[in-house]
């Protein structure tokens, strides 16, 4: 997700980190290696290898490699693979995080209902508490999400898509 330069979510100040030169270098490295099945992107919330969230029509994730993996520059912790709804998008926009408007300077296409996208774990939890959380793909949701969200809550919003 795109965050304004500074934003508070659930009491944490989040700074946009995807525009840093170090982040770009990491992004380029992951982009170059994305087709290598031996790359370790970490585990999902189920303890198995993290699966792809979305790479069509555009790639999601902090590193724009299609995976909801995270790293030191990902201050927003973009780790929850969700299928966004209009209700969630409207909620997020009302909270000051417009996910609908394209932001090409952040490689952000703008989202519409039905898109799969790696959401900030704290934002997803905030939306859940407000009754606006979208469905999630557990196998594509990084284990780091559990620092912000209970597994039982993710499981209550889980959906499985055909392969």
PDB file of C-alpha atoms in Angstrom, residues 16 18 20 23 28 36-37 49-50 54-55 59-60 65 83 90 102 120 128 136 142:
ATOM      1  CA  UNK A  16       7.194   5.882   3.415  1.00  0.00           C
ATOM      2  CA  UNK A  18       9.900   2.570  -0.763  1.00  0.00           C
ATOM      3  CA  UNK A  20      14.874   5.300  -0.647  1.00  0.00           C
ATOM      4  CA  UNK A  23      15.049   0.218  -1.017  1.00  0.00           C
ATOM      5  CA  UNK A  28      15.940  -4.320  -8.187  1.00  0.00           C
ATOM      6  CA  UNK A  36      14.186 -18.270  -8.910  1.00  0.00           C
ATOM      7  CA  UNK A  37      12.155 -20.811  -6.887  1.00  0.00           C
ATOM      8  CA  UNK A  49       6.956 -21.129   2.330  1.00  0.00           C
ATOM      9  CA  UNK A  50       5.400 -17.807   1.347  1.00  0.00           C
ATOM     10  CA  UNK A  54      -0.234 -11.075  -7.144  1.00  0.00           C
ATOM     11  CA  UNK A  55       1.817 -10.423 -10.254  1.00  0.00           C
ATOM     12  CA  UNK A  59       3.075  -6.766  -9.064  1.00  0.00           C
ATOM     13  CA  UNK A  60       2.320  -6.144  -5.408  1.00  0.00           C
ATOM     14  CA  UNK A  65       7.924  -8.746  -6.762  1.00  0.00           C
ATOM     15  CA  UNK A  83      -8.424  -9.192  -1.899  1.00  0.00           C
ATOM     16  CA  UNK A  90     -13.355   3.625   1.125  1.00  0.00           C
ATOM     17  CA  UNK A 102      -2.620   5.733  -8.910  1.00  0.00           C
ATOM     18  CA  UNK A 120       0.142  -3.062   5.855  1.00  0.00           C
ATOM     19  CA  UNK A 128     -10.770  -5.546  11.050  1.00  0.00           C
ATOM     20  CA  UNK A 136      -6.926 -12.670   2.995  1.00  0.00           C
ATOM     21  CA  UNK A 142       3.929 -13.261   5.600  1.00  0.00           C
TER      22      UNK A 142
END
